[in-house]
């Protein structure tokens, strides 16, 4: 597959066209951002870790029957993915209260959420990714009612698969964000699943093993991501 011109450079990944109009190359960079781009740093090895992490998780989801965009790893920092028409809403499921839920509703971090919650956010850094709902998404044309139903269904399916995967490796999947797009009329999971876009805690100590280490200045960010990868059995290059 031939890499062509850059289509887009996001906060953490770059997207390249290829000689096949149905496929893109997604490049995971070391850039790490939080608070909608307000805090940005380069963290050595993060791009490589997240690329391998994402390919592993997407492989598990595909095996469970969830349509995903990742085709294959191309290099340590690049993957070949289906070219999706991305929908500008982010789907968030929470199993345990943390982050913006605690700030917005005044609930205590760490309480169990039963049943797990589902939230939609508009992907818009300038507006700080405001929370929206299905009515707003339909009215403004961000997604159709049928697309929203399918995204919600797939987001919960991902929860069933990944809660168990992380639990079996001694971790709690606290919450996560998914982005979907359309490929030949079908809703497909795009973007990435990595510790950059979810919260993971050690099941015993509740130590944070995800991007909250960066957001909260706790240090050891990539070391924590690598420890999670190791527990899942992901083989990373030295
Ligand atoms: P951001 O845009 O939030 O800064 P990234 O740095 O992660 O995010 O950039 C990656 C961009 O590529 C995102 O805008 C994401 O929606 C988009 N994207 C992810 N997967 C695909 C795909 N399979 N097809 C098209 N675009 C994608
Ligand atoms: P929040 O607590 O900040 O709303 O985030 C919930 C989860 O979703 C957390 O794991 C981080 C992730 N997330 C992103 O990665 N990017 C986003 O733009 C949003 C809104 C959430
Ligand atoms: N919105 C995401 C976060 O806060 C990513 C970003 O801000 O760059 O982690």
PDB file of C-alpha atoms and ligand atoms in Angstrom:
ATOM      1  CA  UNK A   1       0.000   0.000   0.000  1.00  0.00           C
ATOM      2  CA  UNK A   2       1.390   3.387  -1.065  1.00  0.00           C
ATOM      3  CA  UNK A   3       1.223   6.303   1.402  1.00  0.00           C
ATOM      4  CA  UNK A   4      -0.044   9.525  -0.258  1.00  0.00           C
ATOM      5  CA  UNK A   5      -0.576  13.060   1.041  1.00  0.00           C
ATOM      6  CA  UNK A   6      -1.574  13.952   4.576  1.00  0.00           C
ATOM      7  CA  UNK A   7      -5.313  14.401   4.908  1.00  0.00           C
ATOM      8  CA  UNK A   8      -5.437  15.702   8.478  1.00  0.00           C
ATOM      9  CA  UNK A   9      -3.221  16.246  11.494  1.00  0.00           C
ATOM     10  CA  UNK A  10      -5.096  15.948  14.773  1.00  0.00           C
ATOM     11  CA  UNK A  11      -3.847  16.502  18.307  1.00  0.00           C
ATOM     12  CA  UNK A  12      -2.372  13.008  18.648  1.00  0.00           C
ATOM     13  CA  UNK A  13      -2.614  11.303  15.262  1.00  0.00           C
ATOM     14  CA  UNK A  14      -2.032  12.119  11.615  1.00  0.00           C
ATOM     15  CA  UNK A  15      -4.122  10.711   8.800  1.00  0.00           C
ATOM     16  CA  UNK A  16      -2.736   9.914   5.329  1.00  0.00           C
ATOM     17  CA  UNK A  17      -4.470   8.994   2.094  1.00  0.00           C
ATOM     18  CA  UNK A  18      -3.258   5.884   0.281  1.00  0.00           C
ATOM     19  CA  UNK A  19      -3.416   4.673  -3.324  1.00  0.00           C
ATOM     20  CA  UNK A  20      -6.606   2.815  -2.328  1.00  0.00           C
ATOM     21  CA  UNK A  21      -9.530   5.262  -1.851  1.00  0.00           C
ATOM     22  CA  UNK A  22     -11.122   2.947   0.741  1.00  0.00           C
ATOM     23  CA  UNK A  23      -8.116   2.958   3.089  1.00  0.00           C
ATOM     24  CA  UNK A  24      -6.137   5.436   5.147  1.00  0.00           C
ATOM     25  CA  UNK A  25      -2.950   5.257   7.154  1.00  0.00           C
ATOM     26  CA  UNK A  26      -3.372   6.367  10.765  1.00  0.00           C
ATOM     27  CA  UNK A  27      -0.125   7.502  12.379  1.00  0.00           C
ATOM     28  CA  UNK A  28       0.071   7.629  16.172  1.00  0.00           C
ATOM     29  CA  UNK A  29       2.358  10.442  17.329  1.00  0.00           C
ATOM     30  CA  UNK A  30       3.986  11.020  20.727  1.00  0.00           C
ATOM     31  CA  UNK A  31       1.958  14.237  21.155  1.00  0.00           C
ATOM     32  CA  UNK A  32      -0.310  14.011  24.173  1.00  0.00           C
ATOM     33  CA  UNK A  33      -3.068  16.514  24.767  1.00  0.00           C
ATOM     34  CA  UNK A  34      -5.664  17.124  27.422  1.00  0.00           C
ATOM     35  CA  UNK A  35      -8.373  19.664  28.181  1.00  0.00           C
ATOM     36  CA  UNK A  36      -9.271  19.940  24.486  1.00  0.00           C
ATOM     37  CA  UNK A  37      -5.759  20.803  23.422  1.00  0.00           C
ATOM     38  CA  UNK A  38      -4.914  23.234  26.246  1.00  0.00           C
ATOM     39  CA  UNK A  39      -2.196  21.009  27.739  1.00  0.00           C
ATOM     40  CA  UNK A  40       0.149  19.453  25.157  1.00  0.00           C
ATOM     41  CA  UNK A  41       3.397  17.484  25.604  1.00  0.00           C
ATOM     42  CA  UNK A  42       5.414  14.949  23.672  1.00  0.00           C
ATOM     43  CA  UNK A  43       5.812  11.687  25.583  1.00  0.00           C
ATOM     44  CA  UNK A  44       8.443   9.337  24.136  1.00  0.00           C
ATOM     45  CA  UNK A  45       7.116   5.924  22.949  1.00  0.00           C
ATOM     46  CA  UNK A  46       3.446   6.902  23.427  1.00  0.00           C
ATOM     47  CA  UNK A  47       2.624   6.752  19.698  1.00  0.00           C
ATOM     48  CA  UNK A  48       4.107   3.295  19.374  1.00  0.00           C
ATOM     49  CA  UNK A  49       2.398   2.011  22.521  1.00  0.00           C
ATOM     50  CA  UNK A  50      -1.028   3.346  21.516  1.00  0.00           C
ATOM     51  CA  UNK A  51      -0.749   2.022  17.958  1.00  0.00           C
ATOM     52  CA  UNK A  52      -0.029  -1.512  19.193  1.00  0.00           C
ATOM     53  CA  UNK A  53      -2.610  -1.172  22.003  1.00  0.00           C
ATOM     54  CA  UNK A  54      -5.319  -0.010  19.608  1.00  0.00           C
ATOM     55  CA  UNK A  55      -4.622  -2.765  17.069  1.00  0.00           C
ATOM     56  CA  UNK A  56      -4.813  -5.383  19.848  1.00  0.00           C
ATOM     57  CA  UNK A  57      -8.103  -4.057  21.284  1.00  0.00           C
ATOM     58  CA  UNK A  58      -9.703  -3.583  17.854  1.00  0.00           C
ATOM     59  CA  UNK A  59      -8.705  -7.182  17.044  1.00  0.00           C
ATOM     60  CA  UNK A  60     -10.504  -8.410  20.173  1.00  0.00           C
ATOM     61  CA  UNK A  61     -13.597  -6.344  19.288  1.00  0.00           C
ATOM     62  CA  UNK A  62     -13.599  -7.633  15.699  1.00  0.00           C
ATOM     63  CA  UNK A  63     -13.372 -11.199  17.018  1.00  0.00           C
ATOM     64  CA  UNK A  64     -16.502 -10.441  19.072  1.00  0.00           C
ATOM     65  CA  UNK A  65     -18.342  -9.370  15.908  1.00  0.00           C
ATOM     66  CA  UNK A  66     -18.032  -5.587  16.255  1.00  0.00           C
ATOM     67  CA  UNK A  67     -17.269  -3.804  12.951  1.00  0.00           C
ATOM     68  CA  UNK A  68     -13.950  -1.940  13.361  1.00  0.00           C
ATOM     69  CA  UNK A  69     -11.833   0.181  11.017  1.00  0.00           C
ATOM     70  CA  UNK A  70      -8.388  -1.333  11.744  1.00  0.00           C
ATOM     71  CA  UNK A  71      -7.166  -3.619   8.955  1.00  0.00           C
ATOM     72  CA  UNK A  72      -3.577  -4.236  10.069  1.00  0.00           C
ATOM     73  CA  UNK A  73      -0.454  -2.787  11.643  1.00  0.00           C
ATOM     74  CA  UNK A  74       1.788  -1.142   9.054  1.00  0.00           C
ATOM     75  CA  UNK A  75       4.672  -0.156  11.342  1.00  0.00           C
ATOM     76  CA  UNK A  76       5.232   0.465  15.046  1.00  0.00           C
ATOM     77  CA  UNK A  77       3.408   3.807  14.822  1.00  0.00           C
ATOM     78  CA  UNK A  78       1.109   3.303  11.810  1.00  0.00           C
ATOM     79  CA  UNK A  79      -1.987   1.235  11.030  1.00  0.00           C
ATOM     80  CA  UNK A  80      -4.015   0.736   7.865  1.00  0.00           C
ATOM     81  CA  UNK A  81      -7.681   1.594   8.512  1.00  0.00           C
ATOM     82  CA  UNK A  82     -10.882   1.815   6.519  1.00  0.00           C
ATOM     83  CA  UNK A  83     -11.593   5.392   5.391  1.00  0.00           C
ATOM     84  CA  UNK A  84     -14.712   6.347   7.335  1.00  0.00           C
ATOM     85  CA  UNK A  85     -16.988   9.356   7.101  1.00  0.00           C
ATOM     86  CA  UNK A  86     -16.649  10.225  10.778  1.00  0.00           C
ATOM     87  CA  UNK A  87     -19.713  11.310  12.747  1.00  0.00           C
ATOM     88  CA  UNK A  88     -18.854  14.312  14.952  1.00  0.00           C
ATOM     89  CA  UNK A  89     -20.242  12.823  18.170  1.00  0.00           C
ATOM     90  CA  UNK A  90     -18.332  10.936  20.826  1.00  0.00           C
ATOM     91  CA  UNK A  91     -20.002   8.076  22.686  1.00  0.00           C
ATOM     92  CA  UNK A  92     -19.008   7.702  26.349  1.00  0.00           C
ATOM     93  CA  UNK A  93     -19.929   4.807  28.630  1.00  0.00           C
ATOM     94  CA  UNK A  94     -19.138   4.926  32.353  1.00  0.00           C
ATOM     95  CA  UNK A  95     -19.014   1.974  34.742  1.00  0.00           C
ATOM     96  CA  UNK A  96     -17.579   3.967  37.656  1.00  0.00           C
ATOM     97  CA  UNK A  97     -17.928   7.699  38.349  1.00  0.00           C
ATOM     98  CA  UNK A  98     -14.908   9.864  37.466  1.00  0.00           C
ATOM     99  CA  UNK A  99     -13.927  12.953  35.497  1.00  0.00           C
ATOM    100  CA  UNK A 100     -16.563  15.295  34.119  1.00  0.00           C
ATOM    101  CA  UNK A 101     -19.451  13.281  35.579  1.00  0.00           C
ATOM    102  CA  UNK A 102     -18.179  14.050  39.097  1.00  0.00           C
ATOM    103  CA  UNK A 103     -17.628  17.725  38.253  1.00  0.00           C
ATOM    104  CA  UNK A 104     -21.035  18.146  36.603  1.00  0.00           C
ATOM    105  CA  UNK A 105     -23.202  16.205  39.060  1.00  0.00           C
ATOM    106  CA  UNK A 106     -21.191  16.457  42.258  1.00  0.00           C
ATOM    107  CA  UNK A 107     -21.015  12.694  42.669  1.00  0.00           C
ATOM    108  CA  UNK A 108     -18.081  11.065  44.441  1.00  0.00           C
ATOM    109  CA  UNK A 109     -15.294   9.578  42.303  1.00  0.00           C
ATOM    110  CA  UNK A 110     -15.276   5.796  42.438  1.00  0.00           C
ATOM    111  CA  UNK A 111     -18.949   4.983  42.972  1.00  0.00           C
ATOM    112  CA  UNK A 112     -20.329   2.123  40.855  1.00  0.00           C
ATOM    113  CA  UNK A 113     -22.726   3.165  38.110  1.00  0.00           C
ATOM    114  CA  UNK A 114     -25.480   0.578  37.639  1.00  0.00           C
ATOM    115  CA  UNK A 115     -26.604   0.389  34.931  1.00  0.00           C
ATOM    116  CA  UNK A 116     -23.604   1.960  33.159  1.00  0.00           C
ATOM    117  CA  UNK A 117     -24.323   5.439  31.785  1.00  0.00           C
ATOM    118  CA  UNK A 118     -24.250   6.468  28.113  1.00  0.00           C
ATOM    119  CA  UNK A 119     -23.450  10.060  27.105  1.00  0.00           C
ATOM    120  CA  UNK A 120     -22.931  11.885  23.820  1.00  0.00           C
ATOM    121  CA  UNK A 121     -20.483  14.743  23.342  1.00  0.00           C
ATOM    122  CA  UNK A 122     -20.059  16.975  20.317  1.00  0.00           C
ATOM    123  CA  UNK A 123     -16.524  16.730  18.914  1.00  0.00           C
ATOM    124  CA  UNK A 124     -15.623  20.422  18.963  1.00  0.00           C
ATOM    125  CA  UNK A 125     -12.500  21.621  20.795  1.00  0.00           C
ATOM    126  CA  UNK A 126     -13.435  25.322  20.503  1.00  0.00           C
ATOM    127  CA  UNK A 127     -16.666  24.579  22.394  1.00  0.00           C
ATOM    128  CA  UNK A 128     -14.848  22.133  24.756  1.00  0.00           C
ATOM    129  CA  UNK A 129     -16.736  19.069  23.502  1.00  0.00           C
ATOM    130  CA  UNK A 130     -20.121  19.981  25.046  1.00  0.00           C
ATOM    131  CA  UNK A 131     -22.474  17.241  26.155  1.00  0.00           C
ATOM    132  CA  UNK A 132     -25.365  16.860  23.691  1.00  0.00           C
ATOM    133  CA  UNK A 133     -28.242  14.432  23.272  1.00  0.00           C
ATOM    134  CA  UNK A 134     -29.894  12.398  20.532  1.00  0.00           C
ATOM    135  CA  UNK A 135     -32.481  15.083  19.780  1.00  0.00           C
ATOM    136  CA  UNK A 136     -29.767  17.704  19.172  1.00  0.00           C
ATOM    137  CA  UNK A 137     -27.706  15.260  17.096  1.00  0.00           C
ATOM    138  CA  UNK A 138     -30.686  14.513  14.839  1.00  0.00           C
ATOM    139  CA  UNK A 139     -31.799  18.117  14.488  1.00  0.00           C
ATOM    140  CA  UNK A 140     -28.324  19.401  13.622  1.00  0.00           C
ATOM    141  CA  UNK A 141     -27.594  16.455  11.327  1.00  0.00           C
ATOM    142  CA  UNK A 142     -24.618  15.078  13.281  1.00  0.00           C
ATOM    143  CA  UNK A 143     -26.162  11.578  13.076  1.00  0.00           C
ATOM    144  CA  UNK A 144     -29.521  10.047  12.153  1.00  0.00           C
ATOM    145  CA  UNK A 145     -31.793   8.334  14.675  1.00  0.00           C
ATOM    146  CA  UNK A 146     -30.860   4.935  13.187  1.00  0.00           C
ATOM    147  CA  UNK A 147     -27.134   5.739  13.375  1.00  0.00           C
ATOM    148  CA  UNK A 148     -27.480   6.839  17.003  1.00  0.00           C
ATOM    149  CA  UNK A 149     -29.293   3.629  17.905  1.00  0.00           C
ATOM    150  CA  UNK A 150     -26.566   1.544  16.259  1.00  0.00           C
ATOM    151  CA  UNK A 151     -23.719   3.514  17.876  1.00  0.00           C
ATOM    152  CA  UNK A 152     -25.298   3.111  21.299  1.00  0.00           C
ATOM    153  CA  UNK A 153     -25.800  -0.625  20.750  1.00  0.00           C
ATOM    154  CA  UNK A 154     -22.181  -1.086  19.618  1.00  0.00           C
ATOM    155  CA  UNK A 155     -20.838   1.082  22.467  1.00  0.00           C
ATOM    156  CA  UNK A 156     -22.540  -1.190  25.019  1.00  0.00           C
ATOM    157  CA  UNK A 157     -21.290  -4.315  23.190  1.00  0.00           C
ATOM    158  CA  UNK A 158     -17.760  -2.914  23.469  1.00  0.00           C
ATOM    159  CA  UNK A 159     -18.365  -2.529  27.218  1.00  0.00           C
ATOM    160  CA  UNK A 160     -19.270  -6.192  27.641  1.00  0.00           C
ATOM    161  CA  UNK A 161     -16.162  -7.351  25.769  1.00  0.00           C
ATOM    162  CA  UNK A 162     -13.658  -4.931  27.302  1.00  0.00           C
ATOM    163  CA  UNK A 163     -14.889  -4.917  30.912  1.00  0.00           C
ATOM    164  CA  UNK A 164     -14.154  -8.643  30.974  1.00  0.00           C
ATOM    165  CA  UNK A 165     -10.843  -8.339  29.095  1.00  0.00           C
ATOM    166  CA  UNK A 166      -9.533  -5.769  31.597  1.00  0.00           C
ATOM    167  CA  UNK A 167     -11.069  -7.527  34.625  1.00  0.00           C
ATOM    168  CA  UNK A 168      -9.284 -10.749  33.659  1.00  0.00           C
ATOM    169  CA  UNK A 169      -6.035  -8.740  33.716  1.00  0.00           C
ATOM    170  CA  UNK A 170      -6.766  -7.204  37.147  1.00  0.00           C
ATOM    171  CA  UNK A 171      -8.083  -3.828  35.975  1.00  0.00           C
ATOM    172  CA  UNK A 172     -11.312  -1.842  36.136  1.00  0.00           C
ATOM    173  CA  UNK A 173     -12.613  -0.222  32.951  1.00  0.00           C
ATOM    174  CA  UNK A 174     -13.925   2.985  34.528  1.00  0.00           C
ATOM    175  CA  UNK A 175     -15.089   4.763  31.349  1.00  0.00           C
ATOM    176  CA  UNK A 176     -14.200   5.247  27.687  1.00  0.00           C
ATOM    177  CA  UNK A 177     -14.913   7.296  24.595  1.00  0.00           C
ATOM    178  CA  UNK A 178     -15.643   5.860  21.153  1.00  0.00           C
ATOM    179  CA  UNK A 179     -15.909   7.520  17.739  1.00  0.00           C
ATOM    180  CA  UNK A 180     -17.795   5.962  14.857  1.00  0.00           C
ATOM    181  CA  UNK A 181     -17.988   6.589  11.134  1.00  0.00           C
ATOM    182  CA  UNK A 182     -19.776   5.298   8.068  1.00  0.00           C
ATOM    183  CA  UNK A 183     -18.155   2.872   5.600  1.00  0.00           C
ATOM    184  CA  UNK A 184     -20.250   1.791   2.609  1.00  0.00           C
ATOM    185  CA  UNK A 185     -23.452   2.553   4.523  1.00  0.00           C
ATOM    186  CA  UNK A 186     -22.463   0.692   7.699  1.00  0.00           C
ATOM    187  CA  UNK A 187     -21.588   2.152  11.124  1.00  0.00           C
ATOM    188  CA  UNK A 188     -17.996   1.156  11.951  1.00  0.00           C
ATOM    189  CA  UNK A 189     -15.900   1.831  15.068  1.00  0.00           C
ATOM    190  CA  UNK A 190     -13.096   4.255  14.176  1.00  0.00           C
ATOM    191  CA  UNK A 191     -10.392   6.335  15.843  1.00  0.00           C
ATOM    192  CA  UNK A 192      -8.645   4.564  18.733  1.00  0.00           C
ATOM    193  CA  UNK A 193      -9.143   2.622  21.910  1.00  0.00           C
ATOM    194  CA  UNK A 194      -6.120   3.253  24.115  1.00  0.00           C
ATOM    195  CA  UNK A 195      -5.365   4.634  27.589  1.00  0.00           C
ATOM    196  CA  UNK A 196      -5.562   8.093  25.967  1.00  0.00           C
ATOM    197  CA  UNK A 197      -9.346   7.783  25.632  1.00  0.00           C
ATOM    198  CA  UNK A 198     -10.429   5.657  28.561  1.00  0.00           C
ATOM    199  CA  UNK A 199      -9.916   5.344  32.307  1.00  0.00           C
ATOM    200  CA  UNK A 200      -8.351   2.199  33.725  1.00  0.00           C
ATOM    201  CA  UNK A 201      -7.678   1.529  37.396  1.00  0.00           C
ATOM    202  CA  UNK A 202      -5.826  -1.293  39.075  1.00  0.00           C
ATOM    203  CA  UNK A 203      -8.609  -3.454  40.516  1.00  0.00           C
ATOM    204  CA  UNK A 204      -6.936  -3.823  43.935  1.00  0.00           C
ATOM    205  CA  UNK A 205      -5.335  -0.447  44.591  1.00  0.00           C
ATOM    206  CA  UNK A 206      -7.435   1.699  42.202  1.00  0.00           C
ATOM    207  CA  UNK A 207      -4.173   3.261  40.965  1.00  0.00           C
ATOM    208  CA  UNK A 208      -4.807   5.265  37.774  1.00  0.00           C
ATOM    209  CA  UNK A 209      -3.218   3.696  34.684  1.00  0.00           C
ATOM    210  CA  UNK A 210      -4.520   6.036  31.959  1.00  0.00           C
ATOM    211  CA  UNK A 211      -4.368   9.615  30.649  1.00  0.00           C
ATOM    212  CA  UNK A 212      -5.534  10.972  34.015  1.00  0.00           C
ATOM    213  CA  UNK A 213      -1.847  10.543  34.987  1.00  0.00           C
ATOM    214  CA  UNK A 214      -1.082  13.216  32.375  1.00  0.00           C
ATOM    215  CA  UNK A 215      -4.135  15.395  33.101  1.00  0.00           C
ATOM    216  CA  UNK A 216      -3.372  15.385  36.841  1.00  0.00           C
ATOM    217  CA  UNK A 217       0.443  15.620  36.508  1.00  0.00           C
ATOM    218  CA  UNK A 218       0.988  12.288  38.290  1.00  0.00           C
ATOM    219  CA  UNK A 219       3.949  11.300  36.060  1.00  0.00           C
ATOM    220  CA  UNK A 220       4.786   7.833  34.737  1.00  0.00           C
ATOM    221  CA  UNK A 221       2.237   8.195  31.933  1.00  0.00           C
ATOM    222  CA  UNK A 222       3.731   5.986  29.212  1.00  0.00           C
ATOM    223  CA  UNK A 223       5.113   3.615  31.864  1.00  0.00           C
ATOM    224  CA  UNK A 224       1.523   3.048  33.047  1.00  0.00           C
ATOM    225  CA  UNK A 225       0.281   2.477  29.464  1.00  0.00           C
ATOM    226  CA  UNK A 226       3.100  -0.048  28.953  1.00  0.00           C
ATOM    227  CA  UNK A 227       2.224  -1.806  32.214  1.00  0.00           C
ATOM    228  CA  UNK A 228      -1.402  -2.140  31.044  1.00  0.00           C
ATOM    229  CA  UNK A 229      -0.227  -3.484  27.668  1.00  0.00           C
ATOM    230  CA  UNK A 230       2.021  -5.982  29.436  1.00  0.00           C
ATOM    231  CA  UNK A 231      -0.831  -7.215  31.650  1.00  0.00           C
ATOM    232  CA  UNK A 232      -2.957  -7.766  28.526  1.00  0.00           C
ATOM    233  CA  UNK A 233      -0.126  -9.750  26.913  1.00  0.00           C
ATOM    234  CA  UNK A 234       0.565  -7.162  24.190  1.00  0.00           C
ATOM    235  CA  UNK A 235       4.127  -7.561  22.905  1.00  0.00           C
ATOM    236  CA  UNK A 236       5.752  -4.135  22.501  1.00  0.00           C
ATOM    237  CA  UNK A 237       9.115  -3.526  20.801  1.00  0.00           C
ATOM    238  CA  UNK A 238      11.946  -2.695  23.238  1.00  0.00           C
TER     239      UNK A 238
HETATM  240  P1  LIG B   1      -8.401  15.051  17.145  1.00  0.00           P
HETATM  241  O1  LIG B   1      -9.083  15.308  15.806  1.00  0.00           O
HETATM  242  O2  LIG B   1      -9.393  14.910  18.263  1.00  0.00           O
HETATM  243  O3  LIG B   1      -7.323  16.012  17.448  1.00  0.00           O
HETATM  244  P2  LIG B   1      -6.594  12.809  16.580  1.00  0.00           P
HETATM  245  O4  LIG B   1      -5.313  13.509  16.766  1.00  0.00           O
HETATM  246  O5  LIG B   1      -6.744  11.480  17.194  1.00  0.00           O
HETATM  247  O6  LIG B   1      -7.854  13.586  17.103  1.00  0.00           O
HETATM  248  O7  LIG B   1      -6.814  12.730  15.017  1.00  0.00           O
HETATM  249  C1  LIG B   1      -7.329  11.655  14.344  1.00  0.00           C
HETATM  250  C2  LIG B   1      -8.509  12.116  13.503  1.00  0.00           C
HETATM  251  O8  LIG B   1      -8.812  11.094  12.557  1.00  0.00           O
HETATM  252  C3  LIG B   1      -9.762  12.328  14.338  1.00  0.00           C
HETATM  253  O9  LIG B   1     -10.361  13.539  13.940  1.00  0.00           O
HETATM  254  C4  LIG B   1     -10.645  11.146  14.008  1.00  0.00           C
HETATM  255  O10 LIG B   1     -12.028  11.461  14.057  1.00  0.00           O
HETATM  256  C5  LIG B   1     -10.207  10.797  12.594  1.00  0.00           C
HETATM  257  N1  LIG B   1     -10.328   9.381  12.256  1.00  0.00           N
HETATM  258  C6  LIG B   1     -10.072   8.328  13.073  1.00  0.00           C
HETATM  259  N2  LIG B   1     -10.274   7.166  12.427  1.00  0.00           N
HETATM  260  C7  LIG B   1     -10.663   7.479  11.164  1.00  0.00           C
HETATM  261  C8  LIG B   1     -11.040   6.710  10.000  1.00  0.00           C
HETATM  262  N3  LIG B   1     -11.016   5.378  10.021  1.00  0.00           N
HETATM  263  N4  LIG B   1     -11.406   7.367   8.883  1.00  0.00           N
HETATM  264  C9  LIG B   1     -11.426   8.730   8.853  1.00  0.00           C
HETATM  265  N5  LIG B   1     -11.062   9.511   9.911  1.00  0.00           N
HETATM  266  C10 LIG B   1     -10.697   8.897  11.056  1.00  0.00           C
HETATM  267  P1  LIG B   2     -14.893  12.901  30.807  1.00  0.00           P
HETATM  268  O1  LIG B   2     -14.955  12.364  32.195  1.00  0.00           O
HETATM  269  O2  LIG B   2     -13.863  13.983  30.626  1.00  0.00           O
HETATM  270  O3  LIG B   2     -16.242  13.289  30.275  1.00  0.00           O
HETATM  271  O4  LIG B   2     -14.390  11.712  29.849  1.00  0.00           O
HETATM  272  C1  LIG B   2     -14.963  10.429  29.903  1.00  0.00           C
HETATM  273  C2  LIG B   2     -14.058   9.458  29.188  1.00  0.00           C
HETATM  274  O5  LIG B   2     -14.031   9.709  27.795  1.00  0.00           O
HETATM  275  C3  LIG B   2     -12.595   9.528  29.661  1.00  0.00           C
HETATM  276  O6  LIG B   2     -12.059   8.202  29.632  1.00  0.00           O
HETATM  277  C4  LIG B   2     -11.904  10.379  28.601  1.00  0.00           C
HETATM  278  C5  LIG B   2     -12.732  10.108  27.356  1.00  0.00           C
HETATM  279  N1  LIG B   2     -12.866  11.275  26.486  1.00  0.00           N
HETATM  280  C6  LIG B   2     -11.874  11.530  25.544  1.00  0.00           C
HETATM  281  O7  LIG B   2     -10.910  10.775  25.445  1.00  0.00           O
HETATM  282  N2  LIG B   2     -12.023  12.604  24.731  1.00  0.00           N
HETATM  283  C7  LIG B   2     -13.071  13.441  24.813  1.00  0.00           C
HETATM  284  O8  LIG B   2     -13.132  14.409  24.042  1.00  0.00           O
HETATM  285  C8  LIG B   2     -14.096  13.175  25.796  1.00  0.00           C
HETATM  286  C9  LIG B   2     -15.284  14.084  25.945  1.00  0.00           C
HETATM  287  C10 LIG B   2     -13.936  12.098  26.616  1.00  0.00           C
HETATM  288  N1  LIG B   3     -10.667  15.904  25.059  1.00  0.00           N
HETATM  289  C1  LIG B   3      -9.631  14.934  25.335  1.00  0.00           C
HETATM  290  C2  LIG B   3      -9.122  15.007  26.782  1.00  0.00           C
HETATM  291  O1  LIG B   3      -9.436  15.890  27.530  1.00  0.00           O
HETATM  292  C3  LIG B   3      -8.473  15.096  24.386  1.00  0.00           C
HETATM  293  C4  LIG B   3      -7.893  16.472  24.374  1.00  0.00           C
HETATM  294  O2  LIG B   3      -8.339  17.349  25.042  1.00  0.00           O
HETATM  295  O3  LIG B   3      -6.902  16.685  23.705  1.00  0.00           O
HETATM  296  O4  LIG B   3      -8.403  14.137  27.187  1.00  0.00           O
END
